[in-house]
Coordinates of C-alpha atoms in Angstrom, one line a residue:
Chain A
X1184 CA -17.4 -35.1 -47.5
X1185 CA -21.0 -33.6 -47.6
X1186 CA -20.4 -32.7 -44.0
X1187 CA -17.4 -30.2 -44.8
X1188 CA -19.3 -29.1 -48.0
X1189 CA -22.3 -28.2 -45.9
X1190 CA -19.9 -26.8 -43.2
X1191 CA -18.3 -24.8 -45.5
X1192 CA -21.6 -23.1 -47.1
X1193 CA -23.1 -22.3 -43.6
X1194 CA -20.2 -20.2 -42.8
X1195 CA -19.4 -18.6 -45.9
X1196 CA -21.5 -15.4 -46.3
X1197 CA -20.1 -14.4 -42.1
X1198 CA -16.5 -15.5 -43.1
X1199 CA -16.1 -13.3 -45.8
X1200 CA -17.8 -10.5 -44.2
X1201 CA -16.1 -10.8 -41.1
X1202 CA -12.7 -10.7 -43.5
X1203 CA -13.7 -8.1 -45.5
X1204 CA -14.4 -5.9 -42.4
X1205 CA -11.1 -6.8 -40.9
X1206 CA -9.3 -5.7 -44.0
X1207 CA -11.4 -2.5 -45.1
X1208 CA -10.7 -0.9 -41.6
X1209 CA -7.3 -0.2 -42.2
X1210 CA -7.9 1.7 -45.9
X1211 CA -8.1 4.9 -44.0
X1212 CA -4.6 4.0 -42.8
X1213 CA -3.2 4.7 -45.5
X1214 CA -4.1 8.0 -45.6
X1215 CA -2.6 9.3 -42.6
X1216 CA 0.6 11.3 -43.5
X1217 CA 2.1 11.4 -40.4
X1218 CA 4.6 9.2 -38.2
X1219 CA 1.6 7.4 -36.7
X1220 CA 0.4 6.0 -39.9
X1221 CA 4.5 5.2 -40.9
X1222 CA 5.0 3.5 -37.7
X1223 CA 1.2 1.9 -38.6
X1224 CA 0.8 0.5 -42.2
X1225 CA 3.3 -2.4 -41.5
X1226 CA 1.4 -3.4 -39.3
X1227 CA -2.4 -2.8 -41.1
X1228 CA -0.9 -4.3 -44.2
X1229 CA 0.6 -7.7 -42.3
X1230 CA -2.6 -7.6 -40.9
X1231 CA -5.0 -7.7 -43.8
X1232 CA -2.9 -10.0 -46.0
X1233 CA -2.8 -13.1 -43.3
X1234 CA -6.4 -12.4 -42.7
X1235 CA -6.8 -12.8 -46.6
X1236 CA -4.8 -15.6 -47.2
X1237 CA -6.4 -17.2 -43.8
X1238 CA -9.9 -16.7 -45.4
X1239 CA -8.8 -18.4 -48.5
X1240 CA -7.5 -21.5 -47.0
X1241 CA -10.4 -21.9 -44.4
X1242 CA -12.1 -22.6 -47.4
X1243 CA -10.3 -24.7 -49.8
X1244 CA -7.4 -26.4 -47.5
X1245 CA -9.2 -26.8 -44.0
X1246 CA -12.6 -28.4 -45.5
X1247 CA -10.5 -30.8 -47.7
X1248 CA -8.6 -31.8 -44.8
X1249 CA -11.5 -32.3 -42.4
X1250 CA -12.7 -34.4 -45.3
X1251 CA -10.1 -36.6 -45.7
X1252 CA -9.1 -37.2 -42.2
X1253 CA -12.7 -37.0 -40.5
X1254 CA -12.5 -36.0 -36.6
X1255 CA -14.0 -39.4 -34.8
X1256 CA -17.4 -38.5 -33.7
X1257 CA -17.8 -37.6 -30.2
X1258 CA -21.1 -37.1 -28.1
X1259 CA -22.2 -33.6 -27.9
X1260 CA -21.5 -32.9 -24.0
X1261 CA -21.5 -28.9 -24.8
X1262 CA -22.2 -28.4 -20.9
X1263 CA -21.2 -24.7 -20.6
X1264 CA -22.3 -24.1 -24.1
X1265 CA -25.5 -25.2 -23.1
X1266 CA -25.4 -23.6 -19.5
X1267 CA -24.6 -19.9 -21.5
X1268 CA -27.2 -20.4 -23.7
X1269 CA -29.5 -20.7 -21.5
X1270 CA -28.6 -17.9 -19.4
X1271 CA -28.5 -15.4 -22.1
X1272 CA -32.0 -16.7 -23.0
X1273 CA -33.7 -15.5 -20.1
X1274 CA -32.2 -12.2 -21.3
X1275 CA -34.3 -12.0 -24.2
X1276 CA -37.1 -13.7 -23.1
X1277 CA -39.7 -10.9 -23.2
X1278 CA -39.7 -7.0 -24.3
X1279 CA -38.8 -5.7 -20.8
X1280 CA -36.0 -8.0 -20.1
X1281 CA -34.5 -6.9 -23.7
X1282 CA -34.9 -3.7 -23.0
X1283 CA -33.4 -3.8 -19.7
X1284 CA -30.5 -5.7 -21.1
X1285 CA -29.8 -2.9 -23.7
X1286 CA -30.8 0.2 -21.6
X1287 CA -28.1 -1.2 -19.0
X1288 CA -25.2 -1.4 -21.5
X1289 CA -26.2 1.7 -22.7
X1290 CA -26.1 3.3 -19.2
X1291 CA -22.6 1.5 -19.1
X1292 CA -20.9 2.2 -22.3
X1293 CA -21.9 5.8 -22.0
X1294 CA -20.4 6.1 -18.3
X1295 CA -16.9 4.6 -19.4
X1296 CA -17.4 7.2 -22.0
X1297 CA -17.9 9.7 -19.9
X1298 CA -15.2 8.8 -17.2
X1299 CA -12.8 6.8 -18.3
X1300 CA -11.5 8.5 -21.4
X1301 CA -7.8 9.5 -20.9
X1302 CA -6.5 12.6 -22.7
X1303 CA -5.5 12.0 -25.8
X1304 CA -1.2 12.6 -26.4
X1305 CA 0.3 12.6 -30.0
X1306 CA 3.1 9.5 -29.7
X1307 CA 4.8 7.8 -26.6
X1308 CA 7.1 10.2 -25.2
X1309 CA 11.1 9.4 -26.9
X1310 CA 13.9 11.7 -27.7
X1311 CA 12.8 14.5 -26.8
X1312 CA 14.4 18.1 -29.0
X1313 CA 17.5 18.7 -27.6
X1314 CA 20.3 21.9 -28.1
X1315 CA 23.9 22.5 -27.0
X1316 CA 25.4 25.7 -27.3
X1317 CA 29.3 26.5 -26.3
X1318 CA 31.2 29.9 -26.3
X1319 CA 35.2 29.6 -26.2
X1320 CA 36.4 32.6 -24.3
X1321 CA 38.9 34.6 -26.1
X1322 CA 42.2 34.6 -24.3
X1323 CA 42.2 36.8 -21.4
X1324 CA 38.4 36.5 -19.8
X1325 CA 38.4 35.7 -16.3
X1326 CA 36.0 33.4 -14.9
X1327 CA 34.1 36.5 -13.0
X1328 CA 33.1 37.7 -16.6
X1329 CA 32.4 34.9 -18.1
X1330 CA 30.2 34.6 -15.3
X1331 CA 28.7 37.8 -16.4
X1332 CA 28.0 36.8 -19.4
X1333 CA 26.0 33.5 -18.7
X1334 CA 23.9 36.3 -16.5
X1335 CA 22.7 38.3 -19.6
X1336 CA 22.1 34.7 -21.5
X1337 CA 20.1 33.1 -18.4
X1338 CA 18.7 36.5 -18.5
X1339 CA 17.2 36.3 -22.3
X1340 CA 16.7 32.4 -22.1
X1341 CA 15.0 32.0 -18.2
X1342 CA 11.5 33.7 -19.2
X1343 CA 10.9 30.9 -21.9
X1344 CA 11.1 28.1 -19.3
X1345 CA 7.9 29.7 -16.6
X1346 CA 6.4 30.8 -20.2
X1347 CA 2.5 29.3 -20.7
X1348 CA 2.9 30.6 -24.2
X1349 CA 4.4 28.2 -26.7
X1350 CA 7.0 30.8 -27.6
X1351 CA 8.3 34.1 -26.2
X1352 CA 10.2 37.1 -27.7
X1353 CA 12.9 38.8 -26.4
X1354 CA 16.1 40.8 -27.3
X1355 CA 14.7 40.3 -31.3
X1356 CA 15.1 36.4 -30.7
X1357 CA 12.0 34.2 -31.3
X1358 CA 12.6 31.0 -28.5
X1359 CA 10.3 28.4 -27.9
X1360 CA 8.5 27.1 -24.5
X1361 CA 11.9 25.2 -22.5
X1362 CA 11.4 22.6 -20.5
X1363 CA 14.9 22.4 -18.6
X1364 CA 18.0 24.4 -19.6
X1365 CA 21.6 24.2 -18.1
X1366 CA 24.0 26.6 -18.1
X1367 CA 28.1 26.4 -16.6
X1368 CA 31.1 28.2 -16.7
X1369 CA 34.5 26.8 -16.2
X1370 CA 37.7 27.1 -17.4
X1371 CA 38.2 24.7 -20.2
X1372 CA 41.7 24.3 -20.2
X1373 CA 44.6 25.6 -18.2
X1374 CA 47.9 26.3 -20.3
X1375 CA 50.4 23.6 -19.2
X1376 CA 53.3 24.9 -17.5
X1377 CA 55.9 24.5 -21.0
X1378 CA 59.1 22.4 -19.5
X1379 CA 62.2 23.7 -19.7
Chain B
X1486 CA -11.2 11.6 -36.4
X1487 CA -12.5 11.7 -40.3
X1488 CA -10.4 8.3 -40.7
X1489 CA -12.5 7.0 -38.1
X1490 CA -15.7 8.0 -39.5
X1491 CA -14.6 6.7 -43.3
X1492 CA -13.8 3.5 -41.4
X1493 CA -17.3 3.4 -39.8
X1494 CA -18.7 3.7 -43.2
X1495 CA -16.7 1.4 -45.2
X1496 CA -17.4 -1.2 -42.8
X1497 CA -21.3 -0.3 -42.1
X1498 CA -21.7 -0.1 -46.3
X1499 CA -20.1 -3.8 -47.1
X1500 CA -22.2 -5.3 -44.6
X1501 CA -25.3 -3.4 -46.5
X1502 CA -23.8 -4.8 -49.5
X1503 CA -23.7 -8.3 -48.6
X1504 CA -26.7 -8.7 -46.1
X1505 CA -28.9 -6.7 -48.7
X1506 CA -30.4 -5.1 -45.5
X1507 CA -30.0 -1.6 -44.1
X1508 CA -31.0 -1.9 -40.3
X1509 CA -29.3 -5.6 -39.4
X1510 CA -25.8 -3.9 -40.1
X1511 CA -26.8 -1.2 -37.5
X1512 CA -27.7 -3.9 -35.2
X1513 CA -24.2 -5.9 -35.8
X1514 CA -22.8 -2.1 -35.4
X1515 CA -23.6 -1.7 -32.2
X1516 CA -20.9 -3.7 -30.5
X1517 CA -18.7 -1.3 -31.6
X1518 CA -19.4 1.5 -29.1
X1519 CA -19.6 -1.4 -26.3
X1520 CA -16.3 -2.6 -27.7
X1521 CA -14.2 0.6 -27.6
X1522 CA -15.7 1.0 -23.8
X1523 CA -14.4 -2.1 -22.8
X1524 CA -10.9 -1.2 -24.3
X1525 CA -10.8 2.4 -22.3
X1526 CA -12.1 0.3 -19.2
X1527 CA -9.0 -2.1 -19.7
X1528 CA -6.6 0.8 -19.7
X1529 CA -8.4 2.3 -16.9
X1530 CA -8.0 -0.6 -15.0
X1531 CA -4.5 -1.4 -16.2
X1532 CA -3.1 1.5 -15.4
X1533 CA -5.0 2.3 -12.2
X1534 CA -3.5 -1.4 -10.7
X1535 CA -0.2 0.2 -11.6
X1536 CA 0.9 -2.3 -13.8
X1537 CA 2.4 0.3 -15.9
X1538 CA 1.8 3.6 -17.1
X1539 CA 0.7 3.6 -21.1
X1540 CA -0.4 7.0 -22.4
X1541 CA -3.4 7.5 -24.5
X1542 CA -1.2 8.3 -28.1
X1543 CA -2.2 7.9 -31.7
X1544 CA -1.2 4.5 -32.3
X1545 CA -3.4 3.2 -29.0
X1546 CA -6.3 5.2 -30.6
X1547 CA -5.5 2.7 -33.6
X1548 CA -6.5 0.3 -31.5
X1549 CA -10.1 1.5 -31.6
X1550 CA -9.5 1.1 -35.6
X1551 CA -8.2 -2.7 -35.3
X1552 CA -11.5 -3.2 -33.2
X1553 CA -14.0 -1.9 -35.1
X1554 CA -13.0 -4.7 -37.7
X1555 CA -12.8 -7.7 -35.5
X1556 CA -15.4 -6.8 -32.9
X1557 CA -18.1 -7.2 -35.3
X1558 CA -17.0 -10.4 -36.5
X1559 CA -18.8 -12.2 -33.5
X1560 CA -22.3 -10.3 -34.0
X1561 CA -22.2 -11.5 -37.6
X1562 CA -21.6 -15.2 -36.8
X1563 CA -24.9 -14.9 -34.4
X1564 CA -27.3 -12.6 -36.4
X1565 CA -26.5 -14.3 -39.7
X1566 CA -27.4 -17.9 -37.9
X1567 CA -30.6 -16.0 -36.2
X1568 CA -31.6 -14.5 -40.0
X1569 CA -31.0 -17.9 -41.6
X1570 CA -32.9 -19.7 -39.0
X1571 CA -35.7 -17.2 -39.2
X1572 CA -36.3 -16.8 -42.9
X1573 CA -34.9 -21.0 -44.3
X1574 CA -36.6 -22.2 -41.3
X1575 CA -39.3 -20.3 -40.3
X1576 CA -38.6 -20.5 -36.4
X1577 CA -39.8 -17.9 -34.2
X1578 CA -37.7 -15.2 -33.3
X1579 CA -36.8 -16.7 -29.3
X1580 CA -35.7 -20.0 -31.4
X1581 CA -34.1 -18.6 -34.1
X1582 CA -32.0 -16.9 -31.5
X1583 CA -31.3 -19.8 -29.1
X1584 CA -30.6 -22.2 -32.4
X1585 CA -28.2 -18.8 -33.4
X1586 CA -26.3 -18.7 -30.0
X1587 CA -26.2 -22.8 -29.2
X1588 CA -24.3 -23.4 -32.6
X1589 CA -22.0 -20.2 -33.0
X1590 CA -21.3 -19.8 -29.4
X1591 CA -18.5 -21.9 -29.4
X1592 CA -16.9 -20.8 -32.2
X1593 CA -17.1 -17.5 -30.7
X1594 CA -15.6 -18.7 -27.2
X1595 CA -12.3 -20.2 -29.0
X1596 CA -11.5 -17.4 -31.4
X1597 CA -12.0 -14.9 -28.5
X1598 CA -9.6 -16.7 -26.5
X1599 CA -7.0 -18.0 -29.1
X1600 CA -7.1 -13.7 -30.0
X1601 CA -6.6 -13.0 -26.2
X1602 CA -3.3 -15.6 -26.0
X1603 CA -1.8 -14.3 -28.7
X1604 CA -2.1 -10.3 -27.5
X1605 CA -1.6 -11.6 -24.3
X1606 CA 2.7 -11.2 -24.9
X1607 CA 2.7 -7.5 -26.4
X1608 CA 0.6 -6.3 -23.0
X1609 CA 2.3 -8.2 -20.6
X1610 CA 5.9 -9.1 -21.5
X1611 CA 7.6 -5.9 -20.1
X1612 CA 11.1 -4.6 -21.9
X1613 CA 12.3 -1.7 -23.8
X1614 CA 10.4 -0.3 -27.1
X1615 CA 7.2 -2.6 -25.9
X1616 CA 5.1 0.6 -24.9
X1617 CA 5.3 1.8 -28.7
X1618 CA 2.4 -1.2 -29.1
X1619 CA 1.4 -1.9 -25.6
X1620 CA -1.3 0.3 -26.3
X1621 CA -2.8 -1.0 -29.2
X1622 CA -2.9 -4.5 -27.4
X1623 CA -4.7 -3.5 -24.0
X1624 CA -7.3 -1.9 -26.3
X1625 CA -7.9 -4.7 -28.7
X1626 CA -7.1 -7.2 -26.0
X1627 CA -10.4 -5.9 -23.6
X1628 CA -12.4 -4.8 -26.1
X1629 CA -12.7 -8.2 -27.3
X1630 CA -13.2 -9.3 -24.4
X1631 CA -16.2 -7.2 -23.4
X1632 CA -17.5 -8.2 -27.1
X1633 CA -17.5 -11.2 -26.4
X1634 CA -19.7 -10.7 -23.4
X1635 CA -21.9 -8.3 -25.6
X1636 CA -22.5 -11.2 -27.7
X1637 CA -24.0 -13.5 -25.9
X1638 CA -26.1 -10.7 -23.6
X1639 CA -26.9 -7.5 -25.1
X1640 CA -26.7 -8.1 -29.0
X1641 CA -29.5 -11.2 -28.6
X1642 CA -31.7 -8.8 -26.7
X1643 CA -31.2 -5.9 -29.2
X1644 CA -32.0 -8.4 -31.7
X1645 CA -34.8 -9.9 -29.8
X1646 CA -36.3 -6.2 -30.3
X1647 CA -35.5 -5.1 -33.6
X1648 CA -36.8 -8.6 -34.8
X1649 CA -40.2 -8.0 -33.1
X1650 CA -41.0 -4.7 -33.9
X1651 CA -42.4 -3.2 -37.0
X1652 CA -39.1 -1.9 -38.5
X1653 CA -37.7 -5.0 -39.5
X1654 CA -40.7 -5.9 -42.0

């Protein structure tokens, strides 16, 4: 019993610190507007609460139950504990050694910096903003001007899709940057032959 | 990028609360930096093996939220022992820090890799709508990883200094 007591005091100021960090990182969360922070505060909010309630019962349930049904006590063969230990000793043995340790991460940390951050993007790429446009012919138009007039539209439309700009003027229209476009002409529908 | 910064604080002030200190919360802080690294190294590496192709979007820069709060956790467990032992105890600092790392290095070592089998299926298991939070998971997934590694290596020897020298009377 004293055992989980004591166990349970040793831990408690780095458990509940450790759980409050956890938690407190996601407050700014909530104040992003955007889709990101929709698509997000599930997610930070399942988060915090099971870390909560997980800090509550490591502390009440856990200890009573290692109480109640003590583990059997086993020699302490901590081998590669032990072996780790000891290595990372010989890290901090002296001032140079430390400092070595830390100037390499340093050099480390900052060159990932440096090289391996990817440019940033908004969200994964999905649907991406479509439009479909259709012009019925009035009775009469032959196929060689309605080819005509997909001419003059490819004609206003093409410009926006070589454009650098993220939106280009012409003919008193306002179109954004295109990424594809596709244009036909066909004859819709041929007048059935009427039986007689 | 403010969000980032409030979360920095938050984080950096509760640990000033609570450890009634202002420099050993830096010292637990800086896993953080080494943390995020290891996450962009993971991705690096992830996507340079061609495993798959996951851009670098808002909710994988969340990531780099999610590990500021659980990277830190392991520097706690260590420099709260080493503080404990130093002050309760009286040891020196080099004992206070081996007593620090022998008992709290294998609680470190399971939670590190419990956390890394459960990410393990959002990185991994490929299918449709998984790169929404495949992301997140590579971040959080190697940047507990390298903080792990941090833990026993560099934070002891940061420690080692900031214990010794004048600052930390």
């Amino acid at each position: 019993m004293q055992a989980a007591i004591d166990g349970v005091k040793q831990v408690w100021t780095a458990v509940l610190t450790s759980t409050l960090t956890t938690v407190l990182v996601f407050l700014p969360i909530l104040f992003i507007q955007q889709e990101a922070g929709q698509l997000y505060s599930d997610v930070a909010i399942a988060i915090s609460s099971a870390i909560v309630a997980s800090m509550i019962l490591s502390v009440t349930l856990v200890p009573l139950l290692a109480a109640q049904f003590p583990p059997p006590l086993k020699k302490q063969n901590m081998d590669w504990a032990d072996a780790i230990t000891s290595r990372a000793e010989k890290l901090y043995k002296h001032r140079g050694r430390s400092l070595t340790t830390v100037g390499i991460t340093t050099v480390v940390v900052v060159g990932i910096w440096w090289w391996l951050m990817p440019p940033a993007e908004y969200l994964p790429e999905g649907e991406e903003a479509k439009t479909f446009a259709t012009m019925s012919a009035p009775p009469g138009y032959n196929l060689s001007t309605m080819s005509n007039i997909a001419k003059e539209i490819r004609a206003i439309f093409d410009p926006a899709l070589v454009t650098e700009n993220t939106e280009v003027k012409r003919s008193g229209l306002t179109i954004p940057a295109l990424k594809t476009i596709s244009y036909s002409v066909q004859p819709t529908s041929s007048p059935k032959p009427s039986p007689r | 990028m403010e969000n980032y910064l409030l979360a920095v604080a938050i984080v950096y002030l509760l640990m000033v609360a609570i450890f009634a200190h202002w420099g050993h919360p830096l010292l637990i802080m800086t896993t953080i930096p080494m943390g995020i690294s290891a996450g962009i190294a993971g991705l690096a590496l992830l996507n340079g093996i061609g495993l798959f192709q996951q851009p670098f979007d808002m909710i994988t820069m969340l990531g780099f939220l999610i590990l500021m709060g659980t990277v830190i956790n392991n520097p706690i467990l260590v420099v709260e022992r080493t503080l404990f032992l130093k002050k309760q105890q009286h040891c020196s600092v080099q004992d206070a820090l081996s007593g620090a790392l022998k008992s709290r290095i294998r609680p470190i070592a399971i939670t590190t890799v419990t956390t890394l089998c459960g990410i393990a299926p959002l990185v991994f298991i490929p299918g449709e709508g998984t790169e929404l939070y495949r992301g997140v998971g590579t971040i959080v997934m190697f940047g507990l990883m390298g903080a792990a590694i941090v833990t026993v290596t560099t934070l002891p020897a940061l420690t080692a200094l900031f214990l010794r020298s004048k600052l930390s009377k």
